[in-house]
């Protein structure tokens, strides 16, 4: 598919339309366009041919900006980044922060403007992370962190550092993961008005980091802290929009995942299963991701039939969201089936995998 970048409204990213229609300075429109096109290109690479009606809840519908055919997947809280930017009002003149796809420093003039650009950079970083383009993600996260520091938004700094911590676990860098989340907690605790929901989310990210390091006692302690903070949440808390995704089902499923990372599959399984029952059925990406973890804990306990059935159920929502991160987990599950590859249930899962996720099937081992 060719994306017309010549300026026709029907082919511009929605972020560009939102700013340009408010007559923002041309240089800022250029900035948003450059970041927006990164997101668009990632969306096209990762399954942009999905019909709009098949897009899951946490995919931003870009029909107005992309001629009705392409949606961009922003992961759990990516949409909140863009929503905050679009609602921030007229933004002042800025220098572009991309040069041939690589983030470079800018010197914005006003704190709200700096933070808006930080949020755009953070959104781009998260999208690159979900596409498993880790080097690009790290560059954008670093840019977002530096700009958030300039705007003195310590809660947003904590959010970016938490994203970097999660990415480090995917890159098998558990020590870095712990360092990032520890820094995130320091920023959150030093900020005015940090809410219990933010602290709960950060404690759970700490649990992931300790789990990756194999620190059982520290993982359990961090899980306990996450639940204690969550119990203190009030309905009137001024939560940042980027943490709204962290609701009770997410707390429960992340608790299960943290136990699963430690090899405590028997503890993890009922937690993840309970969260899946509570989870919004329109959140197909979350359901696919969490079903993978449920299948993994079942397989770890030797429940082959049940694990394959659960993983098969994850394939339909996974095929709708086109997330390389989710697809990668399903490849991992397929690899874990190696000792059972000729069993009927494993063969049935493989056949369904090839049918619903053709890009994944090309990477399957013979």
XYZ file of C-alpha atoms in Angstrom:
366
model
C 0.000 0.000 0.000
C 1.282 3.458 -0.920
C 0.712 6.189 1.635
C 0.234 9.620 0.027
C 2.243 12.136 2.046
C 1.534 15.089 -0.235
C -0.875 16.743 2.165
C -4.362 15.555 1.231
C -6.535 15.438 4.335
C -7.748 11.956 3.588
C -4.215 10.565 3.811
C -2.780 12.425 6.796
C -2.379 10.837 10.227
C -5.113 11.890 12.633
C -2.573 13.583 14.913
C -1.526 15.863 12.052
C -5.146 16.730 11.268
C -5.908 17.507 14.915
C -3.015 19.968 15.236
C -3.165 21.448 11.742
C -6.872 22.194 11.972
C -6.095 24.338 15.031
C -3.616 26.302 12.881
C -0.554 25.237 14.817
C 2.774 26.523 13.460
C 3.980 24.702 10.386
C 7.161 23.449 12.031
C 5.173 21.717 14.749
C 2.883 20.129 12.174
C 6.054 18.826 10.529
C 7.165 17.387 13.866
C 3.861 15.643 14.500
C 3.829 14.413 10.935
C 7.265 12.866 11.258
C 6.323 11.049 14.439
C 2.913 10.186 13.032
C 4.352 8.653 9.902
C 6.599 6.438 12.029
C 3.439 5.147 13.694
C 1.636 4.790 10.376
C 4.533 2.908 8.820
C 4.665 0.554 11.804
C 0.932 0.007 11.474
C 1.282 -0.818 7.792
C 4.155 -3.214 8.467
C 2.243 -4.991 11.213
C -1.033 -5.864 9.583
C -2.617 -2.639 8.394
C -4.803 -4.612 5.996
C -7.092 -5.685 8.835
C -10.582 -4.341 8.150
C -11.543 -1.483 10.425
C -14.314 -3.542 11.965
C -11.790 -6.124 13.169
C -9.624 -3.660 15.070
C -9.580 -4.280 18.835
C -10.501 -1.760 21.495
C -6.946 -0.647 22.172
C -6.216 0.089 18.527
C -6.734 3.708 17.572
C -9.150 3.924 14.663
C -7.423 6.017 12.007
C -10.147 5.822 9.371
C -10.556 9.594 9.139
C -6.840 10.122 8.623
C -5.968 7.122 6.479
C -8.770 6.748 3.993
C -10.711 4.201 6.033
C -8.345 1.249 5.709
C -5.590 1.362 8.340
C -5.529 1.353 12.128
C -2.462 1.924 14.304
C -1.965 -0.215 17.356
C -0.869 1.785 20.391
C -0.673 -1.003 22.999
C -2.232 -0.722 26.464
C -1.712 2.962 27.125
C -0.498 4.308 23.802
C -3.894 5.808 23.048
C -3.703 7.874 26.234
C -0.468 9.473 25.017
C -2.123 10.678 21.818
C -5.337 11.736 23.549
C -3.425 14.007 25.899
C -1.483 15.570 23.042
C -4.615 16.228 20.996
C -6.371 17.859 23.966
C -3.438 20.076 24.960
C -4.465 23.025 22.786
C -2.460 25.168 20.424
C 1.223 24.328 20.666
C 4.078 26.722 20.067
C 6.767 26.627 17.400
C 9.127 23.688 17.770
C 12.104 22.234 15.970
C 11.773 18.800 14.434
C 13.062 16.038 16.684
C 13.635 13.497 13.932
C 16.347 13.347 11.335
C 16.055 10.457 8.883
C 14.112 8.474 11.454
C 16.528 9.110 14.338
C 15.462 11.273 17.304
C 17.592 14.362 17.972
C 17.443 16.973 20.716
C 15.208 20.025 20.606
C 14.996 23.101 22.787
C 11.290 23.901 23.269
C 10.352 27.101 25.048
C 7.393 26.331 27.319
C 6.834 23.452 29.680
C 3.416 22.338 28.305
C 4.872 22.283 24.812
C 7.868 20.269 25.922
C 5.645 17.715 27.629
C 3.408 17.400 24.574
C 6.399 16.514 22.437
C 7.640 14.149 25.151
C 4.303 12.358 25.005
C 4.525 12.014 21.233
C 8.038 10.624 21.540
C 6.863 8.248 24.252
C 3.997 7.059 22.074
C 6.374 6.401 19.208
C 8.771 4.578 21.514
C 6.017 2.325 22.864
C 4.825 1.520 19.360
C 8.372 0.646 18.275
C 8.716 -1.521 21.389
C 5.526 -3.397 20.582
C 6.918 -3.947 17.080
C 10.099 -5.320 18.711
C 12.177 -2.572 17.135
C 14.094 -2.154 20.348
C 16.857 0.200 19.237
C 14.381 2.709 17.822
C 12.171 2.334 20.882
C 15.085 3.036 23.193
C 16.001 6.168 21.246
C 12.470 7.567 21.443
C 12.068 6.631 25.107
C 15.338 8.423 25.857
C 14.115 11.514 24.016
C 10.796 11.398 25.870
C 12.606 11.051 29.190
C 14.872 14.029 28.525
C 11.968 16.229 27.463
C 9.843 15.159 30.436
C 12.753 16.080 32.695
C 12.916 19.536 31.100
C 9.192 19.999 31.744
C 9.660 18.719 35.325
C 6.855 16.172 34.999
C 8.248 13.508 37.280
C 5.241 11.240 37.030
C 5.621 11.115 33.261
C 9.349 10.463 33.710
C 8.355 7.519 35.901
C 6.053 6.251 33.162
C 8.786 6.380 30.518
C 11.289 4.694 32.835
C 8.721 1.967 33.553
C 8.367 1.387 29.806
C 12.144 1.132 29.497
C 12.163 -1.339 32.386
C 9.619 -3.555 30.660
C 11.568 -3.446 27.409
C 14.736 -4.472 29.256
C 13.006 -7.658 30.423
C 12.249 -8.479 26.779
C 15.891 -7.895 25.882
C 17.056 -10.275 28.649
C 18.630 -7.421 30.598
C 17.081 -7.956 34.031
C 19.619 -5.805 35.890
C 18.801 -2.880 33.597
C 15.109 -3.561 34.114
C 15.494 -3.274 37.876
C 17.609 -0.120 37.580
C 15.033 1.562 35.345
C 12.054 0.732 37.546
C 13.935 1.786 40.687
C 14.613 5.143 39.039
C 10.939 5.332 38.047
C 9.862 4.794 41.642
C 12.286 7.477 42.836
C 10.766 9.968 40.400
C 7.202 9.036 41.321
C 7.820 9.329 45.051
C 9.451 12.731 44.655
C 6.594 14.095 42.531
C 3.686 16.008 43.991
C 0.369 14.201 43.805
C 1.552 10.778 42.690
C -1.470 8.508 42.974
C -1.671 5.007 44.472
C -2.505 3.584 41.035
C 0.808 4.852 39.652
C 2.715 3.430 42.616
C 0.892 0.106 42.265
C 1.783 -0.167 38.584
C 5.422 0.646 39.328
C 5.581 -1.948 42.104
C 4.296 -4.549 39.662
C 6.977 -3.569 37.152
C 9.489 -3.987 39.981
C 8.086 -7.476 40.564
C 8.658 -8.290 36.882
C 12.268 -7.136 37.156
C 12.943 -9.172 40.296
C 11.231 -12.154 38.686
C 13.513 -11.882 35.669
C 16.470 -11.892 38.061
C 15.070 -14.924 39.906
C 14.773 -13.011 43.191
C 11.824 -14.849 44.722
C 11.562 -12.967 48.026
C 11.942 -9.566 46.365
C 9.342 -10.479 43.759
C 6.832 -11.477 46.422
C 7.547 -8.287 48.378
C 6.988 -6.110 45.304
C 3.738 -7.954 44.506
C 2.543 -7.268 48.044
C 3.397 -3.580 47.698
C 1.503 -3.396 44.405
C -1.618 -4.780 46.073
C -1.277 -2.496 49.108
C -1.017 0.569 46.899
C -3.964 -0.608 44.805
C -6.153 -0.946 47.909
C -5.551 2.764 48.598
C -6.951 3.924 45.242
C -9.799 6.431 45.536
C -12.473 7.226 42.959
C -11.466 10.897 42.918
C -7.730 10.316 42.544
C -6.194 12.533 39.821
C -4.662 9.619 37.937
C -2.614 10.459 34.838
C -4.378 9.162 31.733
C -1.490 6.865 30.879
C -2.101 4.719 33.979
C -5.871 4.295 33.603
C -5.337 0.908 31.940
C -4.048 -0.473 35.250
C -7.367 -1.688 36.648
C -8.126 -4.643 38.920
C -8.067 -7.314 36.183
C -4.696 -5.948 35.074
C -3.374 -6.072 38.634
C -4.540 -9.675 38.960
C -3.148 -10.862 35.640
C 0.177 -9.111 36.226
C 0.368 -10.786 39.626
C -0.079 -14.120 37.891
C 2.532 -13.275 35.270
C 5.019 -12.273 37.976
C 4.505 -15.638 39.692
C 4.790 -17.370 36.328
C 8.142 -15.709 35.661
C 9.379 -17.282 38.895
C 8.203 -20.720 37.813
C 5.315 -20.691 40.281
C 2.863 -21.926 37.665
C 0.366 -23.455 40.095
C -0.037 -20.075 41.797
C -0.071 -18.150 38.537
C -2.686 -20.174 36.640
C -5.837 -19.378 38.673
C -4.902 -15.696 38.871
C -4.492 -15.322 35.120
C -7.639 -17.352 34.457
C -9.629 -15.146 36.846
C -8.343 -11.975 35.178
C -9.275 -13.302 31.749
C -12.828 -13.925 32.939
C -13.051 -10.321 34.166
C -11.334 -8.716 31.200
C -13.327 -6.661 28.705
C -14.024 -8.948 25.763
C -13.455 -6.104 23.314
C -9.834 -5.819 24.473
C -8.612 -8.445 22.057
C -4.952 -7.584 22.399
C -5.031 -7.976 26.163
C -6.972 -11.220 25.903
C -4.494 -12.672 23.408
C -1.504 -11.632 25.504
C -2.925 -12.952 28.744
C -4.200 -16.174 27.182
C -0.629 -16.860 26.097
C 0.524 -16.536 29.698
C -2.268 -18.805 30.884
C -1.283 -21.406 28.290
C 2.343 -21.142 29.342
C 1.545 -21.750 33.011
C -0.622 -24.723 32.052
C 2.150 -26.181 29.910
C 4.644 -25.688 32.739
C 2.418 -27.935 34.859
C 2.255 -30.636 32.197
C -1.333 -29.839 31.167
C -0.636 -30.235 27.456
C -4.212 -30.543 26.181
C -5.446 -27.610 28.239
C -2.446 -25.454 27.298
C -2.878 -26.053 23.571
C -6.587 -25.304 23.801
C -5.903 -22.032 25.635
C -3.198 -21.009 23.167
C -5.502 -21.805 20.260
C -8.145 -19.534 21.760
C -5.543 -16.741 21.804
C -4.993 -16.927 18.053
C -8.204 -15.210 16.931
C -7.680 -12.036 18.985
C -3.962 -12.140 18.198
C -4.699 -12.171 14.477
C -6.826 -9.036 14.884
C -4.200 -6.864 16.558
C -1.084 -7.583 14.488
C 1.282 -7.070 17.424
C 4.745 -8.506 16.878
C 5.118 -8.733 20.648
C 2.021 -10.943 20.941
C 2.996 -12.954 17.860
C 6.454 -13.427 19.319
C 4.994 -14.923 22.476
C 2.964 -17.363 20.402
C 6.149 -18.372 18.582
C 7.710 -18.981 21.989
C 4.794 -21.193 22.959
C 5.161 -23.157 19.723
C 8.861 -23.653 20.471
C 7.985 -24.899 23.959
C 5.848 -27.598 22.347
C 8.942 -29.174 20.752
C 8.907 -32.310 22.963
C 5.241 -32.841 22.080
C 5.327 -31.721 18.450
C 3.744 -34.922 17.067
C 0.902 -35.047 19.592
C -2.527 -34.403 18.013
C -3.228 -31.338 20.176
C 0.119 -29.792 19.240
C -0.463 -30.486 15.554
C -3.918 -28.912 15.801
C -2.447 -25.789 17.403
C 0.227 -25.565 14.709
C -2.376 -25.851 11.944
C -4.494 -23.109 13.488
C -1.401 -20.961 13.987
C -0.470 -21.261 10.323
C -4.039 -20.442 9.316
C -4.557 -17.341 11.455
C -1.055 -15.880 11.713
C 0.630 -16.413 8.324
C 3.600 -14.133 9.160
C 4.229 -16.273 12.233
C 3.857 -19.506 10.300
C 6.744 -18.523 8.056
C 9.050 -18.635 11.051
C 7.943 -22.017 12.338
C 10.584 -24.657 12.572
C 10.148 -27.762 10.391
